[in-house]
């Protein structure tokens, strides 16, 4: 990595200011200033003319040399005593805004559109938008700065070119932000312009313009630099479009995969629910079968118990006996004798013990038609005897099935 690139990287890392327009990436952009293919254009100051001009130049040369030498020594020594305040950047956006206001106060509002953000933010936007970035470093104390700003930078033709084809960032080197960029770009004289663009996936200085350049010359030089490097931007746009298309395709594939996965998961969920439903259904059927078997077994045991508890059947010669013929719901007939003194409950227990009798039933008499109270109820807590129920020596009773009611 070159010294200039390292300095720029360090400057960017010290930025720490959120973007005015778009948030900067997690790592500030690094500008490559060591490319040997950088186009450099320097406008030298006019040479002395005539004997008088050269005489004045030679007379002033020692004084000028001595002055600048002493000034440099003084500045160098001063750095050991007191660090340059411009090296501490505390408000980079404020530096830019302050320079814009002072520029407009001095040269008017007719100027290229200034980028209202820090140098790092301008690099980020130029990279994101694949545009040229023109950087102008303003030397307040330089003798050519006023003429350049008034006649060249504020020229309508220059303004039109800059506003339509590039981003424009400017700052004074007397401001901490401008000084920091100056340390990174290492200008030799003023006015100073640097053209920066994305080249080989790095933000690179592709052109340097130094000195008092005239409007037409500036337009020609900027156009030449852009035309010479336009292919890099076109190539980068194609690569970016290809990457975007690849990303979109990958995203579509991922979405299709996720949709297929969700569909498979939904099918599997429905299968699990169906298996669970069938399992519960089978369990319910099995439980119903077991419950039905228990009910039948309990019913059979109850029938056997009722049968065992029945009193013996009276003999036909017993005058107190009653002969009853039962008509069952399946049209079969059953006959048995009971004693007049026995409760109607005995009749019910007898019928209940029969295999062919229904599980629930009631016993009805015909003359008069009535239901015999064979089971205890609120009206008949103690069922009456056969005699109390008004049965004769021979009776025909009907068994009514109540199982489904």
Coordinates of C-alpha atoms in Angstrom, one line a residue:
X1 CA 0.0 0.0 0.0
X2 CA 1.4 3.5 -0.9
X3 CA 2.0 6.2 1.7
X4 CA -0.8 8.3 0.2
X5 CA -3.3 5.5 0.2
X6 CA -2.3 4.7 3.8
X7 CA -2.8 8.4 4.8
X8 CA -6.2 8.5 3.1
X9 CA -7.3 5.2 4.8
X10 CA -6.3 6.7 8.2
X11 CA -8.3 9.9 7.4
X12 CA -11.3 8.0 6.5
X13 CA -11.2 5.9 9.6
X14 CA -11.2 9.0 11.7
X15 CA -14.3 10.4 10.0
X16 CA -16.9 9.1 12.4
X17 CA -19.7 11.4 11.0
X18 CA -23.0 10.0 9.7
X19 CA -23.8 10.6 6.1
X20 CA -25.9 13.6 5.1
X21 CA -27.6 11.7 2.3
X22 CA -26.7 8.1 2.6
X23 CA -25.1 6.3 5.6
X24 CA -21.4 5.4 4.9
X25 CA -20.4 1.8 4.7
X26 CA -19.0 0.1 7.7
X27 CA -15.4 0.8 6.5
X28 CA -14.6 4.2 4.8
X29 CA -13.6 4.1 1.2
X30 CA -9.9 4.1 0.4
X31 CA -8.7 6.3 -2.5
X32 CA -5.9 5.0 -4.6
X33 CA -3.5 7.9 -5.3
X34 CA -0.5 5.9 -6.4
X35 CA -1.7 4.8 -9.8
X36 CA 1.1 5.6 -12.3
X37 CA -1.5 6.1 -15.0
X38 CA -2.8 9.3 -13.4
X39 CA -3.3 12.1 -15.8
X40 CA -1.5 15.2 -14.5
X41 CA -1.9 18.7 -16.0
X42 CA 0.0 21.6 -14.5
X43 CA -0.3 25.2 -15.6
X44 CA 2.9 27.0 -14.8
X45 CA 3.0 30.7 -14.0
X46 CA 4.1 33.0 -16.8
X47 CA 7.8 33.5 -17.3
X48 CA 9.3 37.0 -16.9
X49 CA 9.4 39.0 -20.2
X50 CA 12.0 41.4 -21.2
X51 CA 15.2 42.6 -19.6
X52 CA 13.3 44.5 -16.9
X53 CA 11.1 41.5 -16.0
X54 CA 14.1 39.1 -15.7
X55 CA 16.0 41.7 -13.7
X56 CA 13.2 42.0 -11.3
X57 CA 12.8 38.3 -11.1
X58 CA 16.5 37.7 -10.4
X59 CA 16.6 40.5 -7.8
X60 CA 13.5 39.1 -5.9
X61 CA 14.6 35.5 -6.2
X62 CA 17.0 35.5 -3.2
X63 CA 14.5 37.3 -1.0
X64 CA 11.6 35.0 -2.1
X65 CA 13.8 31.9 -1.5
X66 CA 14.9 33.2 1.9
X67 CA 11.3 34.2 2.9
X68 CA 9.8 30.8 2.0
X69 CA 12.7 28.9 3.6
X70 CA 12.4 30.8 6.9
X71 CA 8.6 30.4 6.7
X72 CA 8.9 26.6 6.2
X73 CA 11.5 26.3 9.1
X74 CA 9.2 28.4 11.3
X75 CA 6.2 26.2 10.5
X76 CA 8.2 23.0 11.0
X77 CA 9.4 24.2 14.4
X78 CA 6.0 25.4 15.4
X79 CA 4.6 21.9 14.9
X80 CA 6.8 20.7 17.8
X81 CA 5.6 23.4 20.1
X82 CA 1.9 23.4 19.1
X83 CA 0.3 20.8 16.8
X84 CA -1.5 22.2 13.7
X85 CA -5.1 22.8 14.8
X86 CA -6.2 21.7 11.4
X87 CA -5.1 18.2 12.1
X88 CA -8.0 17.7 14.6
X89 CA -11.3 17.3 12.7
X90 CA -14.2 18.0 15.0
X91 CA -17.0 19.1 12.7
X92 CA -16.3 18.1 9.1
X93 CA -19.8 18.9 7.8
X94 CA -19.5 22.3 9.5
X95 CA -16.2 22.9 7.7
X96 CA -17.9 22.3 4.4
X97 CA -20.9 24.5 5.1
X98 CA -18.6 27.3 6.4
X99 CA -16.6 27.2 3.2
X100 CA -19.7 27.2 1.0
X101 CA -21.0 30.4 2.8
X102 CA -17.7 32.2 2.5
X103 CA -17.4 31.2 -1.1
X104 CA -20.9 32.6 -2.0
X105 CA -20.2 35.8 0.0
X106 CA -17.0 36.4 -2.0
X107 CA -17.8 35.0 -5.5
X108 CA -21.6 34.9 -5.6
X109 CA -24.2 32.1 -5.8
X110 CA -23.4 31.2 -9.5
X111 CA -21.1 28.3 -8.9
X112 CA -21.1 24.5 -9.4
X113 CA -23.4 22.6 -6.9
X114 CA -21.3 21.8 -3.9
X115 CA -21.6 18.4 -2.3
X116 CA -23.0 19.1 1.2
X117 CA -21.2 16.3 3.0
X118 CA -17.8 15.1 4.0
X119 CA -15.1 13.9 1.7
X120 CA -15.7 10.3 2.7
X121 CA -19.4 10.7 2.1
X122 CA -18.8 12.1 -1.4
X123 CA -16.6 9.1 -2.2
X124 CA -19.3 6.8 -1.0
X125 CA -21.9 8.4 -3.2
X126 CA -19.6 8.6 -6.2
X127 CA -18.9 4.9 -5.8
X128 CA -22.6 4.0 -5.3
X129 CA -23.8 6.1 -8.2
X130 CA -20.8 5.2 -10.5
X131 CA -20.1 8.9 -11.1
X132 CA -17.0 11.0 -11.4
X133 CA -16.1 13.0 -8.3
X134 CA -14.3 16.3 -8.8
X135 CA -12.4 17.5 -5.7
X136 CA -11.4 21.2 -5.4
X137 CA -8.9 22.3 -2.7
X138 CA -9.1 26.0 -2.2
X139 CA -5.9 27.8 -1.0
X140 CA -7.1 31.0 0.6
X141 CA -3.6 32.6 0.7
X142 CA -2.6 31.7 -2.9
X143 CA -2.4 34.5 -5.4
X144 CA -4.3 32.6 -8.1
X145 CA -7.2 31.3 -6.0
X146 CA -9.4 34.4 -6.5
X147 CA -9.0 34.6 -10.2
X148 CA -9.6 30.9 -10.7
X149 CA -12.8 30.9 -8.6
X150 CA -14.2 34.1 -10.1
X151 CA -13.3 33.6 -13.8
X152 CA -13.0 29.8 -14.2
X153 CA -14.9 27.9 -11.6
X154 CA -17.9 30.3 -11.8
X155 CA -18.0 30.2 -15.6
X156 CA -21.4 29.2 -16.9
X157 CA -19.8 26.6 -19.2
X158 CA -17.8 25.1 -16.4
X159 CA -20.8 25.1 -14.1
X160 CA -22.9 23.3 -16.7
X161 CA -20.3 20.6 -17.3
X162 CA -19.7 19.9 -13.6
X163 CA -23.4 19.9 -12.6
X164 CA -24.4 17.5 -15.4
X165 CA -21.5 15.0 -15.4
X166 CA -20.0 14.7 -12.0
X167 CA -20.2 15.3 -8.2
X168 CA -18.4 18.3 -7.0
X169 CA -16.7 18.5 -3.5
X170 CA -14.7 21.5 -2.4
X171 CA -13.2 22.8 0.8
X172 CA -10.6 25.3 2.0
X173 CA -7.2 23.8 3.2
X174 CA -7.5 26.2 6.1
X175 CA -10.4 24.1 7.4
X176 CA -9.6 20.8 9.2
X177 CA -11.6 18.8 6.7
X178 CA -9.9 20.4 3.7
X179 CA -6.5 20.2 5.3
X180 CA -7.0 16.5 5.9
X181 CA -7.9 15.9 2.3
X182 CA -4.9 18.0 1.3
X183 CA -2.7 15.7 3.3
X184 CA -4.1 12.7 1.5
X185 CA -4.0 14.1 -2.1
X186 CA -0.7 15.9 -1.7
X187 CA -1.2 18.9 -4.0
X188 CA 1.8 20.8 -5.2
X189 CA 0.2 24.1 -5.9
X190 CA -3.1 25.9 -6.2
X191 CA -5.7 26.0 -7.6
X192 CA -5.9 22.2 -7.3
X193 CA -8.4 19.8 -8.8
X194 CA -8.5 16.0 -8.6
X195 CA -10.8 13.7 -10.6
X196 CA -11.7 10.5 -8.7
X197 CA -13.7 7.5 -9.9
X198 CA -14.3 3.8 -9.3
X199 CA -11.6 2.0 -11.2
X200 CA -10.7 -1.6 -10.8
X201 CA -13.1 -1.7 -7.9
X202 CA -11.2 1.0 -6.0
X203 CA -11.8 4.7 -5.8
X204 CA -8.8 6.1 -7.7
X205 CA -7.5 9.5 -8.6
X206 CA -7.4 9.5 -12.4
X207 CA -6.6 13.1 -13.0
X208 CA -4.8 16.0 -11.3
X209 CA -5.2 19.6 -12.5
X210 CA -2.9 22.2 -10.9
X211 CA -2.4 25.9 -11.5
X212 CA -4.4 28.8 -12.9
X213 CA -6.3 27.0 -15.7
X214 CA -8.7 28.9 -18.0
X215 CA -12.4 27.9 -18.4
X216 CA -12.0 26.4 -21.9
X217 CA -8.9 24.6 -21.0
X218 CA -10.5 23.2 -17.8
X219 CA -13.5 22.0 -19.8
X220 CA -11.2 20.3 -22.4
X221 CA -9.1 18.7 -19.6
X222 CA -12.1 17.4 -17.7
X223 CA -13.7 16.1 -20.8
X224 CA -10.5 14.4 -21.8
X225 CA -10.1 12.7 -18.4
X226 CA -13.8 11.5 -18.4
X227 CA -13.6 10.2 -22.0
X228 CA -10.3 8.4 -21.3
X229 CA -11.8 6.6 -18.2
X230 CA -15.5 6.2 -19.2
X231 CA -14.9 2.6 -20.2
X232 CA -14.1 1.8 -16.6
X233 CA -17.4 3.1 -15.4
X234 CA -19.2 1.3 -18.2
X235 CA -17.5 -2.0 -17.3
X236 CA -18.3 -1.5 -13.7
X237 CA -21.9 -0.8 -14.5
X238 CA -22.1 -4.0 -16.5
X239 CA -20.5 -6.0 -13.7
X240 CA -22.8 -4.4 -11.2
X241 CA -25.8 -5.2 -13.3
X242 CA -24.6 -8.7 -13.7
X243 CA -24.1 -9.0 -10.0
X244 CA -27.5 -7.5 -9.3
X245 CA -29.1 -10.0 -11.8
X246 CA -27.2 -12.8 -10.2
X247 CA -28.4 -11.6 -6.8
X248 CA -32.0 -11.3 -8.0
X249 CA -31.8 -14.8 -9.6
X250 CA -30.4 -16.2 -6.4
X251 CA -33.0 -14.4 -4.4
X252 CA -35.7 -15.8 -6.6
X253 CA -34.3 -19.3 -6.3
X254 CA -34.1 -18.9 -2.6
X255 CA -37.7 -17.7 -2.5
X256 CA -38.8 -20.6 -4.7
X257 CA -36.9 -23.0 -2.5
X258 CA -38.5 -21.5 0.6
X259 CA -41.9 -21.7 -1.0
X260 CA -41.3 -25.3 -1.9
X261 CA -40.0 -26.0 1.6
X262 CA -43.0 -24.3 3.1
X263 CA -45.3 -26.4 0.8
X264 CA -43.5 -29.6 1.8
X265 CA -43.7 -28.6 5.5
X266 CA -47.4 -27.9 5.0
X267 CA -48.0 -31.2 3.4
X268 CA -46.0 -33.0 6.1
X269 CA -48.0 -31.0 8.7
X270 CA -51.3 -32.1 7.1
X271 CA -50.1 -35.7 7.0
X272 CA -49.2 -35.6 10.6
X273 CA -52.5 -34.1 11.5
X274 CA -54.3 -36.7 9.4
X275 CA -52.3 -39.5 11.0
X276 CA -53.1 -37.9 14.4
X277 CA -56.7 -37.7 13.5
X278 CA -56.8 -41.3 12.4
X279 CA -55.0 -42.4 15.5
X280 CA -57.4 -40.5 17.8
X281 CA -60.3 -41.9 15.8
X282 CA -59.0 -45.4 16.2
X283 CA -58.5 -44.8 19.9
X284 CA -62.0 -43.5 20.2
X285 CA -63.4 -46.5 18.3
X286 CA -61.3 -48.8 20.4
X287 CA -62.4 -47.0 23.6
X288 CA -66.0 -47.2 22.4
X289 CA -65.6 -50.9 21.8
X290 CA -64.1 -51.4 25.2
X291 CA -66.8 -49.3 26.8
X292 CA -69.5 -51.3 24.9
X293 CA -67.9 -54.6 26.0
X294 CA -67.7 -53.4 29.6
X295 CA -71.4 -52.3 29.3
X296 CA -72.5 -55.6 27.9
X297 CA -70.5 -57.5 30.5
X298 CA -71.9 -55.4 33.2
X299 CA -75.4 -55.8 31.8
X300 CA -74.9 -59.6 31.6
X301 CA -73.7 -59.7 35.1
X302 CA -76.6 -57.6 36.2
X303 CA -79.0 -59.9 34.4
X304 CA -77.5 -62.9 36.1
X305 CA -77.6 -61.2 39.5
X306 CA -81.3 -60.3 39.0
X307 CA -82.0 -63.9 37.9
X308 CA -80.4 -65.3 41.0
X309 CA -82.3 -63.0 43.2
X310 CA -85.8 -63.9 41.8
X311 CA -88.1 -65.7 44.2
X312 CA -89.2 -69.2 43.2
X313 CA -92.1 -69.5 40.8
X314 CA -95.4 -70.5 42.5
X315 CA -97.0 -73.7 41.6
X316 CA -100.1 -73.7 39.3
X317 CA -102.2 -75.0 42.2
X318 CA -101.4 -72.0 44.4
X319 CA -104.6 -69.9 44.6
X320 CA -102.5 -66.8 45.3
X321 CA -100.6 -67.2 42.1
X322 CA -100.9 -65.1 39.0
X323 CA -100.2 -66.4 35.5
X324 CA -98.7 -63.6 33.3
X325 CA -98.0 -63.9 29.6
X326 CA -95.4 -61.3 28.4
X327 CA -95.3 -60.1 24.8
X328 CA -91.8 -59.0 24.0
X329 CA -90.9 -56.3 21.4
X330 CA -89.5 -59.1 19.1
X331 CA -93.1 -60.6 19.1
X332 CA -92.0 -63.6 21.2
X333 CA -93.9 -64.6 24.3
X334 CA -92.7 -65.5 27.7
X335 CA -94.9 -67.0 30.5
X336 CA -94.4 -67.2 34.2
X337 CA -96.3 -67.3 37.5
X338 CA -95.9 -64.8 40.3
X339 CA -97.5 -64.4 43.7
X340 CA -100.1 -61.7 44.4
X341 CA -98.1 -60.5 47.3
X342 CA -94.9 -59.9 45.3
X343 CA -93.9 -56.4 44.2
X344 CA -94.1 -55.3 40.6
X345 CA -90.4 -55.0 40.8
X346 CA -90.1 -58.8 40.7
X347 CA -91.9 -58.7 37.3
X348 CA -89.4 -56.2 36.1
X349 CA -86.4 -58.1 37.4
X350 CA -87.7 -61.3 35.7
X351 CA -88.0 -59.6 32.3
X352 CA -84.7 -57.9 32.8
X353 CA -82.9 -61.2 33.3
X354 CA -84.2 -62.6 30.0
X355 CA -81.7 -62.7 27.2
X356 CA -84.1 -61.5 24.6
X357 CA -85.5 -58.6 26.6
X358 CA -84.4 -55.0 25.8
X359 CA -82.0 -53.2 28.1
X360 CA -84.5 -50.5 29.0
X361 CA -88.3 -51.1 28.9
X362 CA -91.6 -50.5 30.5
X363 CA -94.5 -52.9 31.2
X364 CA -98.0 -52.0 30.0
X365 CA -101.4 -53.5 30.8
X366 CA -104.4 -53.3 28.3
X367 CA -107.5 -53.3 30.5
X368 CA -107.4 -50.5 31.4
X369 CA -104.4 -49.4 29.4
X370 CA -101.7 -48.2 31.7
X371 CA -98.0 -48.5 32.5
X372 CA -97.3 -50.5 35.6
X373 CA -95.0 -48.7 38.1
X374 CA -92.4 -51.5 38.3
X375 CA -89.4 -49.2 39.2
X376 CA -89.3 -46.8 42.2
X377 CA -90.1 -43.2 41.2
X378 CA -91.2 -40.0 42.9
X379 CA -94.8 -41.0 42.5
X380 CA -94.2 -44.6 43.5
X381 CA -91.2 -44.8 45.9
X382 CA -92.3 -48.3 46.7
X383 CA -93.8 -50.1 43.7
X384 CA -97.1 -51.8 44.5
X385 CA -97.8 -55.5 44.7
X386 CA -99.4 -57.4 41.8
X387 CA -102.7 -57.4 43.8
X388 CA -102.5 -53.7 44.5
X389 CA -101.8 -53.1 40.8
X390 CA -105.2 -54.8 40.1
X391 CA -103.8 -57.8 38.2
X392 CA -106.1 -60.9 37.9
X393 CA -105.2 -64.6 38.0
X394 CA -104.3 -64.5 34.3
X395 CA -102.8 -61.5 32.7
X396 CA -101.3 -60.5 29.3
X397 CA -98.7 -57.7 29.7
X398 CA -96.8 -55.9 26.9
X399 CA -93.1 -55.0 27.1
X400 CA -92.3 -51.7 25.5
X401 CA -88.7 -51.1 24.4
X402 CA -87.2 -47.8 25.7
X403 CA -83.6 -48.4 24.8
X404 CA -83.4 -45.7 22.1
X405 CA -85.3 -43.1 24.0

